[in-house]
Amino acid sequence: MDIWFHPSRELDSLVKKVSKDVGFDDSFDPLVRPADPRFGDFQVNGVLPYAKSHRENPRKLAEALASSIRNSPHFDGKLVAISVAGAGFINFALTPSFLNAWLARYKGEEELRQAASKFYSGLKVVIDYPSPNTAKQMHVGHLRPMVIGEAVKRLLGFCGADILCDNHIGDWGTNFGILIYGMKISGYMPDPNDDGALEKLEQTYKRGSALVKEDPQAADAARAELVKLQSGDPENISLWNLINNVSAASFDRMYRRMNLTIDMTLGESFYRDKVDRIYSELSETGIAEESQGALVVFLREHDRFKSQPFIIRKKDGASNYASTDLATLLYRVENFGAQEIVYVTDGRQQDHFQQLFLTAKKWFDAKGYKLPRLRHVWFGTILGEDGKAIKTKSGEPVRLKSLLDEAVQRARSVVKAKNPDMDEAEADKIAETVGVASVKYADLSQNRTGDYVFSWDKLLAFDGNTAPYLLYAVARIRSIFRRAGIAPDEDFASSASVLEDDKEIALARKLVALPAAFEQALSDLRPHFLCTYLYELAGSFSAFYNADKVILDDKPVMARRLMLCARVLSVLETGLRLLGIEPLEKM
Ligand code: ARG
């Protein structure tokens, strides 16, 4: 028996297979669930309902099934103990030998990656994040799509998806008329190398927009600039290019600081010559209809969307968010071969994506195109300590850059307090990592669909489910190896004795639960499951390390304990990287 990567899943399929040999029919579902830890690790719960519906004695069926499993060539009784309990439950207990063998087999990031790649096995996935709108500085509202998008991307890639991040920036829309009008009357020409250019563009927009509101002539002038831009006027196109270049330069600085791995950026403007096909295909298939001069989709089978139209072409003939998203979807299928598309945005866009997905399904069915799996990974709002959406004192959105700068500055005091003798350059480097990581982790550790309160004290705390706690756990294990003069990737398994005491076994069981944590995080793309797992793992490690000496004279015992340390280290480091956090050697 090769060592199962994901024991509950693989036991499930083993039981299913063996059940056929003893005459169970296809209706049998083993229902493998975590067991009461006193009796084992997993329990087959499916015999009872099966016996009931077939009017058989459940206990007898369970015993027959258990004995066939024991005799199966895919099963090794030294590694998993089977017992039948109660009215007809089958318990599986992973033995200490199983735990040793599992740890020997899944020794580092590469082995874990290979095994985990079965989850998605090469499926082509396009993920759409952080997708900001250009001509605006990044504020705290941009944090979640960046952080959650990146973590989901890394997790999917690790679990075998062939993944591509396509940053769908908002670079086309009515606001450009006002902005260009504002630039022309103020004479402001931004310089992409100027850090403050985007801020000045925002002010230029505000001035333009104030004028447009009070003066009808200004409103006409701004509209005229928009029409000129849309019809390809060279001057306005070059101003628009400049605006986008300034935005991109500023976004890139933020992406680098946040460690994002964006593969391509095809903004809304890229699709402006691709929307005609959308209008004609949706009209010709009868999915879209004219309504008050606009082209719209009513989803008649839907409670709300039967009367809330999905507008795909505006009254004035212009494309919009819906038309570009339909064109984008098709492009990703036709050009990237997307089998799954994941969109990471704010929860306020739920209606948009539901309407998009339902419309796409009808359209693809009607045309015989292959519809990819579509998922909207949405998230809630970041709240200030007053429980309202986080804002500056003057009511402006908090700039992302100042938020991160403050995190780094606060992390620096924390790091300096812990290591007063650390030299300044090293303290700066560590503070940057810890500060940014703390902000990311505080976000990722929350269930994404909820709102959460942003609290400096909580996110920088060294105890609790925080980045500093996990980074510190990693640095502590690194220092155990450093002080012992041993490398964590040495071969401990071959000289290790079998795990014995409670703390070792509890820790090993937690390690073996990693694939289940991946599965949980993947099922609805919720990274907080991975955070919770890492936090619990670090806790089991502390309990083990406080109770058991690692460096000792008994070599086989030392080897098995070092093996545990090394595996915890690599799982914690792998897990943090999947969350977009680069672990530190020292802290
Ligand atoms: N630019 C949009 C916004 O800032 C998000 C775009 C998300 N992606 C998409 N394909 N609609 O709200």
XYZ file of C-alpha atoms and ligand atoms in Angstrom:
599
model
C 0.000 0.000 0.000
C 1.524 3.240 -1.096
C 1.080 5.877 1.516
C -2.205 7.618 0.916
C -1.959 11.335 0.558
C -5.489 12.099 1.639
C -6.506 9.172 3.844
C -10.212 10.024 4.187
C -10.708 10.414 0.463
C -8.673 7.423 -0.490
C -10.244 5.224 2.153
C -13.568 6.276 0.718
C -12.691 5.016 -2.741
C -11.068 1.861 -1.371
C -14.171 0.994 0.643
C -16.352 1.697 -2.354
C -14.274 -0.602 -4.537
C -14.156 -3.442 -2.030
C -17.882 -3.142 -1.276
C -18.636 -4.259 -4.843
C -16.692 -7.487 -4.282
C -18.888 -8.399 -1.329
C -22.033 -7.730 -3.293
C -22.998 -4.187 -2.323
C -24.764 -2.397 -5.145
C -24.045 1.067 -6.571
C -26.332 2.807 -4.118
C -23.781 2.265 -1.351
C -22.026 5.433 -0.257
C -19.352 4.741 2.392
C -19.760 8.219 3.961
C -16.252 8.344 5.380
C -16.196 10.966 8.141
C -13.723 11.980 10.834
C -14.150 9.596 13.760
C -14.332 10.136 17.481
C -10.563 10.357 18.151
C -10.845 7.735 20.895
C -11.791 5.109 18.316
C -9.771 6.137 15.331
C -9.291 8.695 12.640
C -12.109 7.952 10.213
C -15.391 6.175 10.319
C -17.522 4.566 7.610
C -21.072 5.643 8.391
C -22.744 4.406 5.236
C -23.423 0.784 6.144
C -26.382 1.585 8.408
C -28.559 3.419 5.883
C -27.598 0.890 3.212
C -28.568 -2.072 5.400
C -31.808 -0.403 6.319
C -32.866 0.161 2.737
C -31.875 -3.400 1.813
C -33.428 -4.942 4.947
C -30.231 -6.553 6.072
C -28.389 -6.806 9.357
C -26.025 -3.814 9.470
C -23.583 -5.315 11.933
C -23.150 -8.403 9.784
C -22.711 -6.348 6.609
C -20.159 -4.138 8.351
C -18.198 -7.169 9.512
C -18.187 -8.721 6.061
C -17.073 -5.469 4.517
C -14.378 -4.900 7.149
C -12.895 -8.326 6.604
C -12.761 -7.874 2.828
C -11.025 -4.559 3.299
C -8.460 -6.267 5.526
C -7.833 -8.808 2.773
C -7.624 -6.273 -0.017
C -4.217 -6.029 -1.720
C -4.509 -2.214 -1.495
C -4.629 -2.373 2.236
C -1.983 -2.950 4.885
C -3.145 -3.772 8.409
C 0.119 -2.617 9.928
C -0.656 0.896 8.764
C -4.368 1.164 9.407
C -6.291 -0.712 12.118
C -9.897 -1.567 11.343
C -12.609 -2.312 13.860
C -16.362 -2.658 13.720
C -18.298 -0.778 16.355
C -21.869 -0.295 17.533
C -24.686 -1.151 15.201
C -22.452 -1.216 12.122
C -19.808 1.475 11.997
C -16.353 0.691 10.673
C -13.534 2.595 12.320
C -10.146 3.212 10.794
C -7.243 4.163 13.002
C -4.028 5.325 11.375
C -1.247 3.561 13.262
C 1.971 5.267 14.354
C 3.679 3.305 11.559
C 1.347 4.927 9.059
C 2.186 8.347 10.448
C 5.930 7.642 10.220
C 5.600 6.411 6.657
C 3.466 9.376 5.618
C 6.018 11.787 7.045
C 8.835 9.936 5.313
C 7.019 10.122 1.999
C 5.710 13.737 1.983
C 8.902 15.351 3.058
C 8.877 18.751 1.451
C 7.120 21.242 -0.742
C 7.789 19.294 -3.946
C 6.337 16.007 -2.695
C 3.306 17.824 -1.333
C 2.815 19.722 -4.579
C 2.967 16.558 -6.644
C 0.404 14.803 -4.502
C -1.860 17.856 -4.243
C -1.814 18.344 -8.003
C -4.411 15.575 -8.272
C -7.049 17.971 -7.005
C -7.067 19.990 -10.229
C -4.963 17.809 -12.508
C -4.002 20.293 -15.177
C -7.350 22.027 -15.534
C -6.976 25.376 -17.310
C -8.135 28.104 -14.943
C -8.212 31.853 -15.581
C -8.409 33.977 -12.455
C -9.482 37.613 -12.677
C -7.985 39.912 -9.998
C -7.128 42.530 -8.754
C -8.723 44.354 -11.709
C -8.694 47.941 -10.389
C -10.023 50.911 -12.307
C -7.354 53.178 -13.773
C -6.954 56.901 -13.019
C -7.488 56.294 -9.300
C -5.030 55.685 -6.515
C -5.266 52.386 -4.731
C -7.077 52.586 -1.419
C -7.970 50.134 1.277
C -10.789 48.771 -0.893
C -8.160 47.339 -3.231
C -6.601 45.238 -0.521
C -8.993 42.308 -0.554
C -9.014 41.551 -4.302
C -5.207 41.598 -4.278
C -4.724 39.495 -1.195
C -7.528 36.993 -1.725
C -6.923 36.778 -5.475
C -3.250 36.024 -5.047
C -3.854 33.384 -2.356
C -6.531 31.654 -4.417
C -4.288 31.738 -7.461
C -1.377 30.169 -5.602
C -3.574 27.573 -3.954
C -5.144 26.510 -7.248
C -1.743 26.377 -8.938
C -0.295 24.275 -6.125
C -3.243 21.925 -6.369
C -2.569 21.267 -10.041
C -4.468 23.927 -11.963
C -2.805 25.357 -15.057
C -3.504 28.869 -13.894
C -3.361 32.265 -15.526
C -4.042 35.579 -13.831
C -5.699 38.074 -16.135
C -5.955 41.532 -14.581
C -9.172 42.990 -16.004
C -8.543 46.665 -15.350
C -11.304 49.231 -15.787
C -9.690 51.486 -18.370
C -12.664 52.499 -20.488
C -15.731 54.442 -19.471
C -17.543 57.755 -19.212
C -15.201 59.117 -16.528
C -12.469 59.580 -19.141
C -14.446 62.382 -20.838
C -14.433 64.376 -17.618
C -10.810 63.618 -16.852
C -9.597 64.628 -20.309
C -11.717 67.769 -20.107
C -10.144 68.518 -16.700
C -6.636 67.974 -18.085
C -7.273 70.274 -21.007
C -8.599 73.165 -18.953
C -5.965 72.869 -16.212
C -3.110 72.052 -18.572
C -1.924 69.278 -16.254
C 0.226 66.640 -17.993
C 1.250 63.786 -15.691
C 4.705 62.255 -15.662
C 4.658 58.435 -15.231
C 7.858 58.648 -13.186
C 6.246 60.951 -10.661
C 4.996 58.994 -7.621
C 2.360 61.618 -7.052
C 1.021 61.740 -10.612
C -2.011 59.590 -9.928
C -3.006 61.738 -6.990
C -2.771 64.840 -9.167
C -4.878 63.145 -11.831
C -7.508 62.404 -9.212
C -7.578 66.072 -8.260
C -7.827 67.025 -11.913
C -10.804 64.698 -12.236
C -12.458 66.171 -9.157
C -12.083 69.683 -10.503
C -13.488 68.636 -13.893
C -16.359 66.822 -12.280
C -17.264 69.806 -10.072
C -17.372 72.050 -13.149
C -19.496 69.568 -15.071
C -21.992 69.485 -12.215
C -22.509 73.213 -12.020
C -22.107 74.285 -15.645
C -24.086 72.711 -18.530
C -21.545 74.018 -21.034
C -18.763 72.209 -19.190
C -20.914 69.073 -19.195
C -21.280 69.333 -22.988
C -17.546 69.867 -23.367
C -16.743 66.792 -21.276
C -19.212 64.691 -23.254
C -17.604 65.927 -26.467
C -14.188 64.787 -25.173
C -15.644 61.347 -24.473
C -17.135 61.083 -27.963
C -13.798 62.134 -29.453
C -12.010 59.498 -27.391
C -14.478 56.803 -28.401
C -14.154 57.679 -32.061
C -10.373 57.466 -31.935
C -9.328 61.110 -31.955
C -5.480 60.945 -31.812
C -5.043 63.662 -29.202
C -7.554 62.153 -26.785
C -6.270 58.654 -27.401
C -2.783 59.788 -26.491
C -4.039 61.510 -23.310
C -5.943 58.345 -22.425
C -2.775 56.297 -23.008
C -0.864 58.625 -20.759
C -3.473 58.240 -17.999
C -3.255 54.470 -18.265
C 0.543 54.489 -18.244
C 0.610 56.616 -15.127
C -1.895 54.283 -13.490
C 0.015 51.177 -14.528
C 3.306 52.530 -13.182
C 1.724 53.234 -9.831
C -0.155 49.908 -9.720
C 3.035 48.031 -10.576
C 4.810 49.495 -7.564
C 1.968 48.236 -5.395
C 1.851 44.797 -7.054
C 5.560 44.383 -6.406
C 5.233 45.367 -2.796
C 2.317 42.991 -2.384
C 4.145 40.158 -4.189
C 1.441 39.644 -6.804
C 2.061 37.325 -9.740
C -0.055 38.876 -12.476
C 0.402 37.143 -15.812
C -1.416 39.529 -18.117
C -3.490 42.660 -18.162
C -6.298 42.881 -20.681
C -8.517 45.745 -19.610
C -12.053 46.596 -20.577
C -10.784 48.690 -23.487
C -9.284 45.588 -25.086
C -12.800 44.303 -25.721
C -14.293 47.415 -27.277
C -14.053 45.974 -30.785
C -15.297 42.581 -29.596
C -18.719 43.548 -28.295
C -20.534 43.596 -31.667
C -20.356 39.834 -31.803
C -21.973 39.726 -28.372
C -24.861 41.933 -29.478
C -25.496 39.892 -32.585
C -25.185 36.443 -31.020
C -27.389 37.304 -28.064
C -29.978 38.934 -30.338
C -29.978 36.184 -32.949
C -30.492 33.502 -30.275
C -33.351 35.484 -28.761
C -31.595 35.827 -25.429
C -31.354 39.623 -25.605
C -34.115 42.030 -26.603
C -34.548 45.758 -27.181
C -36.065 47.583 -24.235
C -36.436 51.365 -24.099
C -33.690 51.745 -26.668
C -31.214 49.524 -24.806
C -30.289 45.915 -25.486
C -31.083 43.850 -22.401
C -31.419 40.301 -21.101
C -34.350 39.354 -18.871
C -33.799 36.045 -17.132
C -37.398 34.926 -16.984
C -36.794 31.848 -14.870
C -35.233 33.924 -12.115
C -37.254 35.550 -9.341
C -35.520 38.860 -9.399
C -33.778 38.953 -12.767
C -37.011 38.395 -14.660
C -37.741 42.060 -14.027
C -34.243 43.414 -13.293
C -32.637 43.572 -16.742
C -29.011 42.791 -17.500
C -28.228 45.743 -19.771
C -25.667 44.791 -22.395
C -25.830 47.865 -24.631
C -26.815 51.277 -23.392
C -29.447 53.537 -24.935
C -26.723 55.682 -26.497
C -25.266 52.589 -28.175
C -22.238 52.381 -25.881
C -20.936 49.143 -24.433
C -20.794 48.710 -20.664
C -19.490 46.486 -17.877
C -21.850 43.669 -18.889
C -20.998 43.663 -22.583
C -17.262 43.742 -21.958
C -17.592 40.955 -19.407
C -19.486 38.774 -21.883
C -16.823 39.436 -24.520
C -14.098 38.754 -21.971
C -15.617 35.428 -21.016
C -15.759 34.267 -24.618
C -12.222 35.495 -25.272
C -10.887 33.537 -22.323
C -12.541 30.384 -23.578
C -11.502 30.810 -27.207
C -7.977 32.103 -26.633
C -6.860 30.587 -23.356
C -8.977 27.425 -23.417
C -10.392 28.322 -19.998
C -12.172 25.405 -18.344
C -12.819 27.421 -15.230
C -12.923 31.184 -14.625
C -12.665 32.668 -11.150
C -13.624 36.308 -10.549
C -12.452 37.980 -7.365
C -14.455 41.099 -6.453
C -16.450 42.860 -3.825
C -19.744 41.316 -2.695
C -21.680 44.243 -4.125
C -21.106 42.770 -7.584
C -22.962 39.544 -6.831
C -25.952 40.438 -8.989
C -23.729 41.348 -11.896
C -21.950 38.006 -11.796
C -25.112 35.976 -11.295
C -26.652 37.664 -14.322
C -23.435 37.226 -16.265
C -23.208 33.515 -15.464
C -26.867 32.799 -16.198
C -26.719 34.724 -19.476
C -23.498 32.988 -20.486
C -25.046 29.590 -19.824
C -27.994 30.294 -22.145
C -25.775 31.831 -24.789
C -23.179 29.027 -24.758
C -25.905 26.362 -24.800
C -27.619 28.055 -27.724
C -24.390 28.326 -29.703
C -22.985 24.949 -28.712
C -19.913 26.494 -27.047
C -18.378 24.736 -24.095
C -19.203 26.637 -20.921
C -16.392 26.723 -18.359
C -17.096 26.445 -14.661
C -17.709 30.009 -13.455
C -17.081 31.079 -9.903
C -17.494 34.422 -8.200
C -15.164 34.684 -5.229
C -16.649 37.677 -3.447
C -15.727 39.327 -0.217
C -17.114 41.659 2.444
C -15.989 45.055 3.668
C -13.098 46.110 5.897
C -14.490 48.058 8.835
C -12.845 50.617 11.098
C -12.893 50.144 14.870
C -16.173 52.106 14.896
C -17.814 49.307 12.900
C -18.242 51.425 9.754
C -16.389 51.080 6.438
C -12.816 52.159 7.127
C -12.126 55.844 6.248
C -9.643 58.571 7.139
C -10.626 61.248 9.656
C -11.688 63.530 6.816
C -13.890 60.809 5.363
C -11.604 59.864 2.452
C -10.824 56.246 1.703
C -7.540 55.226 3.362
C -4.715 55.054 0.802
C -3.327 51.575 0.531
C 0.220 52.890 0.511
C -0.203 54.779 3.769
C -1.885 51.781 5.347
C 1.069 49.557 4.430
C 3.603 52.189 5.485
C 1.942 52.382 8.867
C 1.909 48.574 9.164
C 5.634 48.447 8.418
C 6.417 51.217 10.863
C 4.441 49.511 13.622
C 6.016 46.136 12.785
C 9.414 47.773 13.102
C 8.784 48.801 16.705
C 7.549 45.309 17.496
C 10.628 43.698 15.917
C 12.999 46.161 17.590
C 11.363 45.547 20.963
C 11.982 41.815 20.589
C 15.554 42.203 19.282
C 17.049 45.446 20.602
C 20.489 44.639 19.125
C 19.349 43.925 15.591
C 21.070 46.180 13.061
C 18.948 48.814 11.360
C 19.104 47.463 7.823
C 18.015 44.004 8.921
C 15.246 45.470 11.092
C 13.981 47.418 8.067
C 13.872 44.327 5.913
C 12.127 42.203 8.496
C 9.682 45.008 9.312
C 8.652 45.322 5.657
C 7.905 41.587 5.470
C 6.167 41.393 8.821
C 4.158 44.578 8.277
C 2.809 43.650 4.851
C 2.321 40.012 5.870
C 0.308 41.045 8.924
C -2.108 43.074 6.846
C -2.484 40.247 4.331
C -2.928 37.548 6.919
C -5.495 39.526 8.928
C -7.555 39.600 5.759
C -7.025 36.016 4.672
C -7.712 34.513 8.086
C -11.282 35.851 7.991
C -14.014 34.025 6.159
C -14.003 36.151 3.008
C -17.767 36.645 2.751
C -17.933 38.417 6.098
C -16.956 41.988 7.007
C -14.114 42.363 9.471
C -12.798 45.034 11.792
C -9.309 46.252 11.034
C -7.346 46.379 14.285
C -3.640 47.176 14.481
C -3.217 45.526 17.872
C -4.799 42.295 16.749
C -3.042 41.916 13.436
C 0.418 42.588 14.847
C 0.016 40.439 17.965
C 2.503 37.648 18.550
C -0.141 35.398 19.973
C -3.307 34.424 18.207
C -4.092 33.587 14.611
C -1.762 36.202 13.109
C 1.137 36.516 10.679
C 3.659 37.399 13.416
C 2.690 34.241 15.310
C 3.191 32.001 12.277
C 6.322 33.767 11.045
C 7.723 33.448 14.515
C 6.882 29.736 14.637
C 8.852 29.262 11.402
C 11.821 31.275 12.673
C 11.808 29.284 15.905
C 12.013 25.934 14.097
C 14.735 27.337 11.852
C 16.698 28.292 14.944
C 16.336 24.802 16.456
C 18.113 23.419 13.395
C 20.633 26.230 13.273
C 21.651 25.808 16.887
C 21.973 22.049 16.465
C 24.021 22.498 13.294
C 21.642 20.238 11.370
C 19.964 20.978 8.033
C 16.151 20.595 7.960
C 16.319 18.658 4.696
C 18.520 15.878 6.033
C 17.158 12.341 5.845
C 15.667 11.753 9.281
C 13.120 9.156 8.224
C 15.474 6.222 7.739
C 16.919 6.403 11.245
C 13.705 7.479 12.995
C 11.957 5.169 15.446
C 8.191 4.879 15.438
C 6.307 7.805 16.996
C 5.226 7.033 20.522
C 4.092 9.714 22.861
C 0.821 11.639 22.707
C 2.251 14.953 21.634
C 4.228 13.448 18.774
C 1.207 11.540 17.566
C -1.123 14.522 17.859
C 1.311 16.616 15.843
C 1.749 13.954 13.160
C -2.026 13.561 12.812
C -2.289 17.295 12.325
C 0.313 17.102 9.542
C -1.579 14.276 7.859
C -4.665 16.520 7.916
C -3.039 18.992 5.484
C -4.726 17.572 2.358
C -8.101 17.775 4.061
C -7.394 21.446 4.766
C -6.533 21.986 1.090
C -9.752 20.303 0.114
C -11.730 22.494 2.449
C -10.049 25.673 1.217
C -10.560 24.632 -2.420
C -14.179 23.612 -2.227
C -15.485 27.172 -2.124
C -12.140 28.938 -2.559
C -11.872 30.163 1.020
C -8.256 30.654 2.115
C -9.193 31.100 5.793
C -9.430 27.314 6.090
C -5.742 27.115 5.277
C -4.976 29.859 7.834
C -6.903 28.054 10.557
C -5.054 24.861 9.732
C -1.626 26.520 9.879
C -2.514 28.198 13.147
C -3.599 24.894 14.678
C -0.515 23.169 13.343
C 1.713 25.794 14.953
C -0.214 25.239 18.185
C 0.298 21.454 18.062
C 3.942 22.104 17.395
C 4.259 24.316 20.477
C 2.575 21.679 22.623
C 4.987 19.047 21.301
C 8.055 21.223 21.631
C 7.219 22.292 25.175
C 6.739 18.682 26.229
C 9.411 16.798 24.292
C 13.130 17.393 24.082
C 14.272 17.256 20.470
C 18.043 17.209 20.773
C 18.974 14.176 22.877
C 21.303 11.186 23.045
C 18.832 8.553 21.870
C 19.495 8.894 18.127
C 16.350 7.166 16.761
C 14.130 9.285 19.032
C 16.008 12.422 18.070
C 15.617 11.529 14.388
C 11.858 11.098 14.620
C 11.480 14.360 16.513
C 13.698 16.221 14.060
C 11.599 14.725 11.285
C 8.503 16.196 12.910
C 10.198 19.597 13.231
C 11.299 19.500 9.603
C 7.838 18.548 8.320
C 6.128 21.241 10.367
C 8.654 23.704 9.009
C 8.015 22.793 5.407
C 4.234 22.722 5.785
C 4.235 26.106 7.523
C 6.541 27.607 4.919
C 4.605 26.110 2.033
C 1.332 27.285 3.555
C 2.573 30.826 4.118
C 3.856 31.034 0.547
C 0.463 29.897 -0.705
C -0.994 32.836 1.198
C 1.455 35.152 -0.565
C 3.673 35.533 2.508
C 7.401 34.905 2.239
C 8.628 33.265 5.466
C 11.679 34.606 7.300
C 14.688 32.692 8.591
C 15.033 34.956 11.592
C 12.722 37.303 13.334
N -12.826 46.968 -12.343
C -13.855 46.368 -11.545
C -14.015 47.134 -10.250
O -13.124 47.844 -9.849
C -13.589 44.923 -11.230
C -13.485 44.016 -12.417
C -13.643 42.579 -12.081
N -13.555 41.709 -13.232
C -14.489 41.553 -14.137
N -14.247 40.729 -15.150
N -15.645 42.148 -14.059
O -15.040 46.997 -9.613
